[in-house]
Coordinates of C-alpha atoms in Angstrom, one line a residue:
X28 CA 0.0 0.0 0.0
X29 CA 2.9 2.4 0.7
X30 CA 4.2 1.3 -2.2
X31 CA 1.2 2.4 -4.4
X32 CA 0.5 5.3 -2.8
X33 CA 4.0 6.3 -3.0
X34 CA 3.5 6.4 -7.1
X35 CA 0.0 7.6 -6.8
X36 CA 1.0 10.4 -4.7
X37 CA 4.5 11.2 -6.8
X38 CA 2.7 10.8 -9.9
X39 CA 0.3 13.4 -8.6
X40 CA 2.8 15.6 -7.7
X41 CA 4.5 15.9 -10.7
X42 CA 1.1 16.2 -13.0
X43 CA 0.6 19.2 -10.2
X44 CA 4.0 20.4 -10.9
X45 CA 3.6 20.2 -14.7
X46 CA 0.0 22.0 -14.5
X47 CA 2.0 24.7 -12.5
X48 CA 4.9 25.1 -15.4
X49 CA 2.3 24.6 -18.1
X50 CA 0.5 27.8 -16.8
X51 CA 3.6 29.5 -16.6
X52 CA 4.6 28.3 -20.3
X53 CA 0.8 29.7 -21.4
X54 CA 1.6 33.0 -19.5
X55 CA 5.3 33.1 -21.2
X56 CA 4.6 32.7 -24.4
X57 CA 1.7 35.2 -25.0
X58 CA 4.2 38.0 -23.0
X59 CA 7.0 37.1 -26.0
X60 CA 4.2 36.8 -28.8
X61 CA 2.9 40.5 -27.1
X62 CA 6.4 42.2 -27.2
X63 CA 7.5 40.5 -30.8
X64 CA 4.4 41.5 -32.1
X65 CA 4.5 45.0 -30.9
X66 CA 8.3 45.5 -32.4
X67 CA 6.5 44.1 -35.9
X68 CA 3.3 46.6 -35.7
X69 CA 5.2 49.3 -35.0
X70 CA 7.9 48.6 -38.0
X71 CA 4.7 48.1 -39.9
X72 CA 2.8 51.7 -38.6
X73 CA 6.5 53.6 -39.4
X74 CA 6.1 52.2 -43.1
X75 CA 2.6 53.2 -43.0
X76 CA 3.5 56.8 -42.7
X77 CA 6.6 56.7 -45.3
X78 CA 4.7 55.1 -48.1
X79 CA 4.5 58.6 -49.6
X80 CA 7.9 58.5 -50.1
X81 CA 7.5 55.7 -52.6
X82 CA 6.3 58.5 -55.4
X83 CA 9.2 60.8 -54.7
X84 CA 13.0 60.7 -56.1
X85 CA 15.3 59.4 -54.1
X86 CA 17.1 62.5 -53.6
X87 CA 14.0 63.8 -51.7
X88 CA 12.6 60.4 -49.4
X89 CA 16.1 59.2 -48.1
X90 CA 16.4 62.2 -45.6
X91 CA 13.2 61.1 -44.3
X92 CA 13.9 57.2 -44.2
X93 CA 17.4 57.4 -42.9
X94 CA 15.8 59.7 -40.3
X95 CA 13.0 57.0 -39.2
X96 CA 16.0 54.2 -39.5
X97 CA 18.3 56.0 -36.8
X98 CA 15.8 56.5 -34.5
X99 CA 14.6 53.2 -34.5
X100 CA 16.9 50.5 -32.8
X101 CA 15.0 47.6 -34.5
X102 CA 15.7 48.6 -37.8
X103 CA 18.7 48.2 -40.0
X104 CA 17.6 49.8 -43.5
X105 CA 14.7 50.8 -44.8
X106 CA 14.5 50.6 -48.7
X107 CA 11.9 51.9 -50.9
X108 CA 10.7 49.6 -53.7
X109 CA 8.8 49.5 -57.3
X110 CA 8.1 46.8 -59.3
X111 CA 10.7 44.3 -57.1
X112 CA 13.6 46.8 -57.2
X113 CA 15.0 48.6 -54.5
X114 CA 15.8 51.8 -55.7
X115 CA 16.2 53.9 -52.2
X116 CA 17.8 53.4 -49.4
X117 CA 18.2 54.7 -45.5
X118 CA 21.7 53.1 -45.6
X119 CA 23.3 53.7 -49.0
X120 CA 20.9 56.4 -50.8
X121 CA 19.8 55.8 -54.4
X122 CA 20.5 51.6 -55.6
X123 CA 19.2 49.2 -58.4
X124 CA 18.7 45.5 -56.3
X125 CA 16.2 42.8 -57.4
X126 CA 14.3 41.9 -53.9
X127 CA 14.0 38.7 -55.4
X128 CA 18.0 38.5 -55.2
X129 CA 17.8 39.4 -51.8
X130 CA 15.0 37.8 -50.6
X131 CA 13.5 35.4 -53.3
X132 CA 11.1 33.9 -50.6
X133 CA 9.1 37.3 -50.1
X134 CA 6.0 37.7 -51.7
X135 CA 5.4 41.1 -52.7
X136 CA 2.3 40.6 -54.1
X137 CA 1.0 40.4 -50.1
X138 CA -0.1 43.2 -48.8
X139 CA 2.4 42.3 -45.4
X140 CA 4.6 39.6 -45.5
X141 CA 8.2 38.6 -43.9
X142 CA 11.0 36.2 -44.6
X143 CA 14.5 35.2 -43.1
X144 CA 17.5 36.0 -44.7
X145 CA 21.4 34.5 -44.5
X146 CA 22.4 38.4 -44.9
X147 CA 21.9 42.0 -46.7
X148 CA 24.7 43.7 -48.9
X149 CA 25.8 45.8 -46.2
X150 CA 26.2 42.6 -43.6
X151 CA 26.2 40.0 -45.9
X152 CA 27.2 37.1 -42.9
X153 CA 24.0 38.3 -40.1
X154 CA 20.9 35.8 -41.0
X155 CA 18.2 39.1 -40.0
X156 CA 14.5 39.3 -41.0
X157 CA 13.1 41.3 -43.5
X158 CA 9.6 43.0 -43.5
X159 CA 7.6 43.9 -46.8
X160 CA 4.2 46.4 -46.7
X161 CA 2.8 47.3 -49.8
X162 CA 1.2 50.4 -50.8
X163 CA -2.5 51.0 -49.9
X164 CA -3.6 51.9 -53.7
X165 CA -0.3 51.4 -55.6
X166 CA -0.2 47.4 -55.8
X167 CA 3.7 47.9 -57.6
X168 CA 5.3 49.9 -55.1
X169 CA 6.0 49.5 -50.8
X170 CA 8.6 49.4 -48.1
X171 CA 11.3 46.8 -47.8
X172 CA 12.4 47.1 -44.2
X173 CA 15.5 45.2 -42.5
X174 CA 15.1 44.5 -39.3
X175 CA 17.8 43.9 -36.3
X176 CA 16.2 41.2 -34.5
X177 CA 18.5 40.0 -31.6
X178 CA 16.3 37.1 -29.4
X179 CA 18.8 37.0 -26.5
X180 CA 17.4 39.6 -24.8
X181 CA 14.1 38.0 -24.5
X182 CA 15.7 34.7 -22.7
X183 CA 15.9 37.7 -20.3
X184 CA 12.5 38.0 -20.3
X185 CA 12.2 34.0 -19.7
X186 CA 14.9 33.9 -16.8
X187 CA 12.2 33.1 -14.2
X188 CA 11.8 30.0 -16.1
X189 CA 14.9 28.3 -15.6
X190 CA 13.9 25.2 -17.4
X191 CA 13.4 27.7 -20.8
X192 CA 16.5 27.8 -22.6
X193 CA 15.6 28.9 -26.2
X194 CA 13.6 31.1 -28.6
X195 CA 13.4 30.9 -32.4
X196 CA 11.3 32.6 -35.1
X197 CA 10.1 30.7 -38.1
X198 CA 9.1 32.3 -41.3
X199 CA 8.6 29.9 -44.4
X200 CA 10.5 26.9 -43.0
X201 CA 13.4 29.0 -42.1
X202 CA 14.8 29.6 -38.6
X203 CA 16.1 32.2 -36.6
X204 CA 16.9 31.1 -32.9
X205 CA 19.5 31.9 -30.2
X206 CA 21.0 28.2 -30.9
X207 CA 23.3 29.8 -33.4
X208 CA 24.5 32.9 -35.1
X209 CA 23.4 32.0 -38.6
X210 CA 20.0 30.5 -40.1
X211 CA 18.9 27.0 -39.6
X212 CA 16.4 24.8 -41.1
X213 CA 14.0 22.5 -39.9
X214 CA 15.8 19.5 -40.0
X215 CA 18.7 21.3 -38.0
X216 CA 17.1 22.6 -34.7
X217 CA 15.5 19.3 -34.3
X218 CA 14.0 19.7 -31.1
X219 CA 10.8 19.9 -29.8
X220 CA 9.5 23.2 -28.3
X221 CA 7.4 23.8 -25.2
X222 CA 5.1 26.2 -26.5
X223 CA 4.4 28.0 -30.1
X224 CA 2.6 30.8 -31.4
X225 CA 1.7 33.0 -34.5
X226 CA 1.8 36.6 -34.6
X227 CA -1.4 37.9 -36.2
X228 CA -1.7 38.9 -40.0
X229 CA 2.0 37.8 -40.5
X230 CA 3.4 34.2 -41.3
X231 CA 5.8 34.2 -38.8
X232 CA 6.1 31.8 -35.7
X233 CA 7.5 32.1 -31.9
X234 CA 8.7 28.7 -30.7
X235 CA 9.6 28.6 -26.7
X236 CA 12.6 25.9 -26.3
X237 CA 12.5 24.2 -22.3
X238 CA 12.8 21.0 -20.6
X239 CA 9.4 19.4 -20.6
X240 CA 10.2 17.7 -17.0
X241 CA 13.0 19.7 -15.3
X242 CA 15.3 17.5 -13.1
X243 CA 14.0 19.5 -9.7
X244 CA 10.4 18.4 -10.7
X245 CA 11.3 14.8 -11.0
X246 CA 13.5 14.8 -7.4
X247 CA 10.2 17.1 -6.1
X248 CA 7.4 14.5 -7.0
X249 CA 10.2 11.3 -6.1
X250 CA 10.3 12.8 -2.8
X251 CA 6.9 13.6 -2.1
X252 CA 5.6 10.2 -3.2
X253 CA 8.4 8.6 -1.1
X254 CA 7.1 10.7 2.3
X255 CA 3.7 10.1 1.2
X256 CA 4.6 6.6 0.6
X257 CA 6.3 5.9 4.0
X258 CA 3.4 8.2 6.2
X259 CA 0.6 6.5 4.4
X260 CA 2.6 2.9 4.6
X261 CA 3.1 3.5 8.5
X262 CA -0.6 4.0 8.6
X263 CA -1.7 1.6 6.7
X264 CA 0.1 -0.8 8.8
X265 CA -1.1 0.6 11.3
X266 CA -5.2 -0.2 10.7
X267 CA -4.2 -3.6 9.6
X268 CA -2.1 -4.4 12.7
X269 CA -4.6 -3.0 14.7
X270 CA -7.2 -4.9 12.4
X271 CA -5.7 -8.2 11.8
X272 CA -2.8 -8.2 14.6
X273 CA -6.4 -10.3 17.2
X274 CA -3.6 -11.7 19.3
X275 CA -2.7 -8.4 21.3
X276 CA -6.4 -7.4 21.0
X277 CA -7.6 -10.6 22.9
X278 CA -4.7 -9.8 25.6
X279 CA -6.0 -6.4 26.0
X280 CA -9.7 -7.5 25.6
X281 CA -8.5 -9.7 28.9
X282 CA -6.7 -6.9 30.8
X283 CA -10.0 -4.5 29.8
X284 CA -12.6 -6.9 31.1
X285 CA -14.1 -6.9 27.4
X286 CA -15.3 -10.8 27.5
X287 CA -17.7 -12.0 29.3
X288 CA -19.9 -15.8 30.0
X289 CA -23.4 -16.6 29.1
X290 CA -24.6 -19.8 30.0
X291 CA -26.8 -21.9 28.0
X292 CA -28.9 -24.4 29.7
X293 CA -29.0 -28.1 28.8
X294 CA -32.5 -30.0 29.4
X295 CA -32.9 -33.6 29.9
X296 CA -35.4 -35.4 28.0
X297 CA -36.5 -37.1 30.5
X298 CA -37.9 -34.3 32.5
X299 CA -37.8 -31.3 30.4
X300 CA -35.7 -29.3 33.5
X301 CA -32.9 -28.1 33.6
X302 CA -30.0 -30.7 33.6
X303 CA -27.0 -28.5 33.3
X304 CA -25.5 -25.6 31.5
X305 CA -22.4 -24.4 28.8
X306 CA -20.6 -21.8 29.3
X307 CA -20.0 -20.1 26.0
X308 CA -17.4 -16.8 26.1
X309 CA -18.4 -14.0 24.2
X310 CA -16.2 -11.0 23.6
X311 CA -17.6 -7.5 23.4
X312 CA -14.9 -5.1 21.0
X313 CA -15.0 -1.4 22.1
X314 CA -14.3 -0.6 18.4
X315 CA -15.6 -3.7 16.2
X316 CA -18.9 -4.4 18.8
X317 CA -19.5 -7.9 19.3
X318 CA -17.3 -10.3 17.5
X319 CA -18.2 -14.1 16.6
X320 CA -16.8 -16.8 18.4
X321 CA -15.2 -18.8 15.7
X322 CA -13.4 -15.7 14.6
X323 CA -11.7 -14.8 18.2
X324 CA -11.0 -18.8 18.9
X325 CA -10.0 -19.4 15.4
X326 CA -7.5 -16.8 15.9
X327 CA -6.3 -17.4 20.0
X328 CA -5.5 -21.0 18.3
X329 CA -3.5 -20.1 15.3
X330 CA -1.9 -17.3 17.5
X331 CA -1.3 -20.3 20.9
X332 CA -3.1 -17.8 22.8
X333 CA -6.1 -19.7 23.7
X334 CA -4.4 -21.5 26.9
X335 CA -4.6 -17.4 28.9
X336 CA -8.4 -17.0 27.0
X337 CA -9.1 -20.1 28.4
X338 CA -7.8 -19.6 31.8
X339 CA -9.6 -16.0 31.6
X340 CA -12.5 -17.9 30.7
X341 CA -12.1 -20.2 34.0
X342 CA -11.9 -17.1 36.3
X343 CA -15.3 -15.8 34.9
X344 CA -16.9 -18.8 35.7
X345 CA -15.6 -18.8 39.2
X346 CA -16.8 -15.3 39.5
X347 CA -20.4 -16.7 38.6
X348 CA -20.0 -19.8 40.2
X349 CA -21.7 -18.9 43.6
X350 CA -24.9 -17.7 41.5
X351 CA -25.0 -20.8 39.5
X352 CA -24.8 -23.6 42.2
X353 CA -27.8 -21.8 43.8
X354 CA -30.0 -23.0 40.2
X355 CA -28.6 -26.3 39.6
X356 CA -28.8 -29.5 41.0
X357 CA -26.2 -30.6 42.8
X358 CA -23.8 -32.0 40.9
X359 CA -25.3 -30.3 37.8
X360 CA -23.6 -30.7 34.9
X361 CA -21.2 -27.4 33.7
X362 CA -19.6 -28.0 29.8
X363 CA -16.4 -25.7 29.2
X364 CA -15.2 -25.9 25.7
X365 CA -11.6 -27.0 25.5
X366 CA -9.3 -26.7 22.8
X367 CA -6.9 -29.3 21.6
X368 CA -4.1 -26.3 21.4
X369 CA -5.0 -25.6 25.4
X370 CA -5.1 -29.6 25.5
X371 CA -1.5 -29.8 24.3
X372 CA 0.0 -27.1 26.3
X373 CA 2.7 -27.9 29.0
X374 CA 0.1 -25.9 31.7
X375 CA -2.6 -27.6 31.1
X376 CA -2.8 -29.7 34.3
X377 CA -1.6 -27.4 36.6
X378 CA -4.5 -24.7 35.1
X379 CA -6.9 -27.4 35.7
X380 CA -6.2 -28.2 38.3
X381 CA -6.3 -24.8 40.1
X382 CA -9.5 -24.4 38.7
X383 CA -10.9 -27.4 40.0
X384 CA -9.7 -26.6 43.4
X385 CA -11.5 -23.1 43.1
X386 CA -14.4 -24.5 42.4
X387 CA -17.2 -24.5 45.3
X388 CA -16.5 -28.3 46.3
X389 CA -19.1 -30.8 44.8
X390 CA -21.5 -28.4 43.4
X391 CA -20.8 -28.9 39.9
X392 CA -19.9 -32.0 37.3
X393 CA -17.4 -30.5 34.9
X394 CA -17.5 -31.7 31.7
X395 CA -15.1 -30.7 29.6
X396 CA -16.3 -30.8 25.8
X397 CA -13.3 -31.0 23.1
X398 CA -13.9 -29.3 19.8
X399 CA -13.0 -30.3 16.2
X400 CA -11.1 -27.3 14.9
X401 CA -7.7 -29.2 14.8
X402 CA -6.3 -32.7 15.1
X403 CA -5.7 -34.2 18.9
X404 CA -2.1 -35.5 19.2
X405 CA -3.8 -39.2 20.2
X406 CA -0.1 -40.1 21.6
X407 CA -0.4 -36.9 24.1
X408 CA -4.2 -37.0 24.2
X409 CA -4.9 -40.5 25.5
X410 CA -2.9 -40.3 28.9
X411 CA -4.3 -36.6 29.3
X412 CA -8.0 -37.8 28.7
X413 CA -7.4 -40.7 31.4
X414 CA -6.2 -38.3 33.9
X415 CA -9.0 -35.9 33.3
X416 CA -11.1 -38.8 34.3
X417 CA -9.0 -39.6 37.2
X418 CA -9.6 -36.4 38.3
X419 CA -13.4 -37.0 38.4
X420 CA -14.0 -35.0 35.0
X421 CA -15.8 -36.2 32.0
X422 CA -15.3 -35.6 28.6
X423 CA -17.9 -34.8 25.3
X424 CA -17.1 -34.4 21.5
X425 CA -18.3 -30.9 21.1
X426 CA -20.1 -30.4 17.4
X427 CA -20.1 -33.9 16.3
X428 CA -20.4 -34.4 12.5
X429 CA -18.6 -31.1 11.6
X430 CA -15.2 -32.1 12.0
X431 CA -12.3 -34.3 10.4
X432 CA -12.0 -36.2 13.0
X433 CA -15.2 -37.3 14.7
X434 CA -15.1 -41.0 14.2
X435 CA -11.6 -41.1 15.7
X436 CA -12.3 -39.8 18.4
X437 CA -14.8 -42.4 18.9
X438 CA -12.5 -45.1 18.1
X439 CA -9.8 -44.7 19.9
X440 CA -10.9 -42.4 22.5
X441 CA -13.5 -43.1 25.5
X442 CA -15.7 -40.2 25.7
X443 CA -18.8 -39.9 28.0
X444 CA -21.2 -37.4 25.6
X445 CA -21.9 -37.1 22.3
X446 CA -22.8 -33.2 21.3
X447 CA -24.7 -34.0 17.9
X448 CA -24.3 -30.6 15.6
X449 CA -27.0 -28.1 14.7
X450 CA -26.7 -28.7 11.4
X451 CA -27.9 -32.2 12.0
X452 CA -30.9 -31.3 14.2
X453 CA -32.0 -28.2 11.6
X454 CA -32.5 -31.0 8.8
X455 CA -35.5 -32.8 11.0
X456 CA -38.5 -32.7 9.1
X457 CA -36.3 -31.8 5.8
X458 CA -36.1 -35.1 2.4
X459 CA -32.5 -34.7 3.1
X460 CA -29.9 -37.3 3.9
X461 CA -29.2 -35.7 7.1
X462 CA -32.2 -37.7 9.0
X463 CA -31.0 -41.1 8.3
X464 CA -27.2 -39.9 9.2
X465 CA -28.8 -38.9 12.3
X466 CA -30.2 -41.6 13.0
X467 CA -27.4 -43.7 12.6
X468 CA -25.2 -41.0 14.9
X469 CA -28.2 -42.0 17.3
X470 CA -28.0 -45.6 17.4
X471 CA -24.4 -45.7 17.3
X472 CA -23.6 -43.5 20.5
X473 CA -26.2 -46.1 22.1
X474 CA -23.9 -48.9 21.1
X475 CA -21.1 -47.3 22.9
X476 CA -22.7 -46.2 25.9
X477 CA -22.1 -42.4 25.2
X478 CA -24.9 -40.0 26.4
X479 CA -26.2 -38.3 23.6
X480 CA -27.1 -34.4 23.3
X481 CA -28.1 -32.0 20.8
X482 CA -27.7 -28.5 20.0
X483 CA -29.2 -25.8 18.2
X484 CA -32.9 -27.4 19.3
X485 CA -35.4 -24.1 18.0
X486 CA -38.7 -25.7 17.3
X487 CA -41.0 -28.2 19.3
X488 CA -41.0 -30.3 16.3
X489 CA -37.4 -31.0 16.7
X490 CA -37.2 -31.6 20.4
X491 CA -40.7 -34.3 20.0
X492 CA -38.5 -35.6 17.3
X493 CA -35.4 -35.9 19.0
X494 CA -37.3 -37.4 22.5
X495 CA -39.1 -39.8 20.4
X496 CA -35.7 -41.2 19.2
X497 CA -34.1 -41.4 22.3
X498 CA -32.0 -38.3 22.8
X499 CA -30.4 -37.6 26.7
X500 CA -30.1 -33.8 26.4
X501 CA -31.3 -31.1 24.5
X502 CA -30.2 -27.8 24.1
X503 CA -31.1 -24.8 21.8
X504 CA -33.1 -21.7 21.4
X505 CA -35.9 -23.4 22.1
X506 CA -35.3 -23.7 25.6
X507 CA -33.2 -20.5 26.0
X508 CA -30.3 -18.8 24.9
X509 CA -27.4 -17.5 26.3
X510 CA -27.8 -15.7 29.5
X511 CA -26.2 -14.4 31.9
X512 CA -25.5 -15.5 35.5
X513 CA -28.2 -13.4 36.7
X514 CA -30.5 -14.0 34.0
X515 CA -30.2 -17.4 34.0
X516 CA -31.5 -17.2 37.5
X517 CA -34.5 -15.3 36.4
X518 CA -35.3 -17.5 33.7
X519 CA -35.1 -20.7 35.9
X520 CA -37.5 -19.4 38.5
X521 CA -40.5 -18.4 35.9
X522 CA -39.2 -22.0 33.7
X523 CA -42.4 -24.3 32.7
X524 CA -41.6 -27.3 30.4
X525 CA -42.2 -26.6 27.0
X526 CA -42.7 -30.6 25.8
X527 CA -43.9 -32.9 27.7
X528 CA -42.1 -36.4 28.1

């Protein structure tokens, strides 16, 4: 995630970046298409006013153009012309030169038009460009102006770009730039400009030279997606950890008093009253609310920290266990789920044991009911299982049916209750197979002596059922659920048997 956000946010930054220099590039170029274009229209309005001098002799307009040459620091000469010779000039007076010599890619039949030259006969070796305007009415006669155009002061112009290290104009394919002192082609400057414009009415074009992505951009964006990168990896790691990272939240869930018992009571079906109780531990998240059983166990086993939930869970019931001796028979049955990992641990006695001992003294039958979630070690688990019986204990398959491992247990293990799965006892009633697996689960816990009860009982049809066949216990919504200590209490005294034997 750090990783990805680290390009997402870079790559941001340097589109931003861009966007920013792109504006700048917008506001650039129009200032340098402005300023060029104002040095052309005002070349063009001083030829305006001397195209009266095209009717005179030349002995009469070259005061006048030589005047409006000096005083004007963008142009070189200014030449008067009829029928494409140049016949006057600011610079040398009265001459005969074909424009077409000096400029054969200026068309003089446009009222305006420009071109790029390699040179003029005064500076044959200085590339400048040349300006025509024709005459209003007189389509044979206009103004030939040379102009001194020197770019270099408009990188000045540009130096708050510092990524902008060019400027050409481009009239008819030909190039003037501050690349190099003489004219280039297209195929010479062969590289790709940043931004280009037109001046209006004239063919000539303002190309902006930069770097498209300057080097402090790139480092800029690199090191903002790397921060970003690293904050948003930190946190990211952060909700997962404190997402996914159960283990310290079931240890703090302990230290904060977040789980807590119910007890579910188990009827005989015999009598229809209460025979005995599970305990099932339920954990209340301040964040997540209340969290499913399977989840938290699932992950105290792959995390070998259900041997402390399970002790935890030991010290609730002794908190409760004053309240709950005063509902149940002597004797009364109390079923703690235990898990092969707690099972296997090198504690395990000794945390029985101490429990035990806590216990009010012969108020309750522990019975211990093993779940299916992993495999029993049977090497380890057969000299535990005799010693829990030793110890006056008894022992049930918890969710029979659901496992891998169900039969095994049977086989090789002695086991005094059979806990047959809800999902067997929801099919009663049902044209599934479930019924006749049932049936068989039935009849084969007879054969082996094992007292027999279900869970998950929530309709009358499936505790008549379940009596008819010969069940020991039932257990299930039908009855009750989960309640606490004090609950529990309530509910017993108000009980009334629900099915009759």
């Amino acid at each position: 995630m750090g990783t990805l956000f680290a390009l997402l946010f870079g790559g941001a930054t340097a589109l931003y970046l861009y966007h920013k220099r792109a504006e700048n590039w917008d506001t650039l170029s129009h200032g340098v298409n402005r300023y060029i274009g104002d040095l052309f229209n005002t070349i063009l309005q001083t030829n305006s006013t001397l195209q009266p001098l095209t009717a005179l002799p030349c002995s009469r307009a070259s005061r006048q153009l030589t005047t409006s040459a000096a005083f004007s620091t963008s142009i070189r000469a200014l030449t008067l012309v009829t029928d494409g010779v140049a016949w006057c000039s600011s610079a040398t007076g009265e001459i005969h030169v074909s424009i077409s010599r000096v400029a054969p890619g200026l068309d003089l039949t446009q009222p305006v038009n420009a071109d790029i030259v390699t040179g003029t006969p005064m500076m044959p070796n200085r590339p400048t460009v040349v300006l025509w305007s024709r005459h209003p009415t007189d389509l044979h006669r206009g103004i030939f102006t040379t102009m001194n155009i020197n770019l270099n002061p408009y990188l000045l112009y540009t130096s708050q770009q510092r990524e902008v290290y060019g400027i050409a104009l481009v009239i008819h394919g030909k190039i003037l730039s501050t690349f190099s002192r003489r004219m280039m082609t297209e195929d010479e400057l062969a590289l790709r400009e940043i931004r280009a414009s037109r001046l209006h009415g004239l063919p000539v074009e303002i190309r902006i030279y930069g770097t498209r992505w300057p080097r402090e951009d790139i480092q800029l964006a690199i090191l903002f997606g790397l921060f970003g990168g690293a904050i948003f990896g930190l946190l990211t790691m952060w909700f997962f950890n404190s997402r996914t990272r159960t283990g310290l939240d079931i240890m703090s869930g302990i230290r904060r008093e977040q789980f807590f018992t119910v007890y579910q009571p188990v009827m005989s079906a015999d009598d229809q009253k209460m025979h005995g109780i599970e305990v099932l531990l339920r954990w209340k998240h301040p964040v997540n609310g209340m969290i499913s059983p399977d989840v938290f166990i699932s992950y105290a086993e792959a995390q070998q920290l259900i041997a402390p939930l399970t002790r935890h869970l030991f010290s609730l019931i002794l908190a409760d266990a004053d309240t709950l001796k005063t509902i149940l028979p002597r004797g009364g049955k109390v079923g703690i789920n235990l898990a092969p990992g707690h099972l296997h641990s090198a504690d395990f006695k000794k945390d029985i044991l101490a429990f035990s001992r806590a216990l009010p003294p012969g108020a309750f039958q522990i019975v211990f009911e093993i779940t299916e979630r992993t495999m029993l070690n049977e090497a380890q688990a057969l000299p535990l299982f005799e010693w829990l019986h030793q110890q006056g204990f008894e022992i049930a398959i918890d969710d029979f049916g659901t496992g891998h491992s169900a039969l095994i247990y049977l086989q090789r293990f002695k086991m005094d209750y059979l806990k047959i799965d809800r999902g067997f006892i929801s099919a009663i009633g049902t044209d599934t197979v479930t019924t006749p697996v049932l049936d068989t689960v039935l009849t084969l816990a007879r054969r082996l002596h094992m007292a027999t009860v279900a869970e998950g009982v929530e309709t009358r049809q499936q505790a008549r059922w379940l009596i008819d066949q010969g069940i020991n216990y039932l257990q299930g919504y039908y009855y009750s659920p989960g309640l606490s200590a004090e609950a529990l209490t309530a509910w017993y005294s108000q009980y009334t048997p629900p099915v009759q034997p």
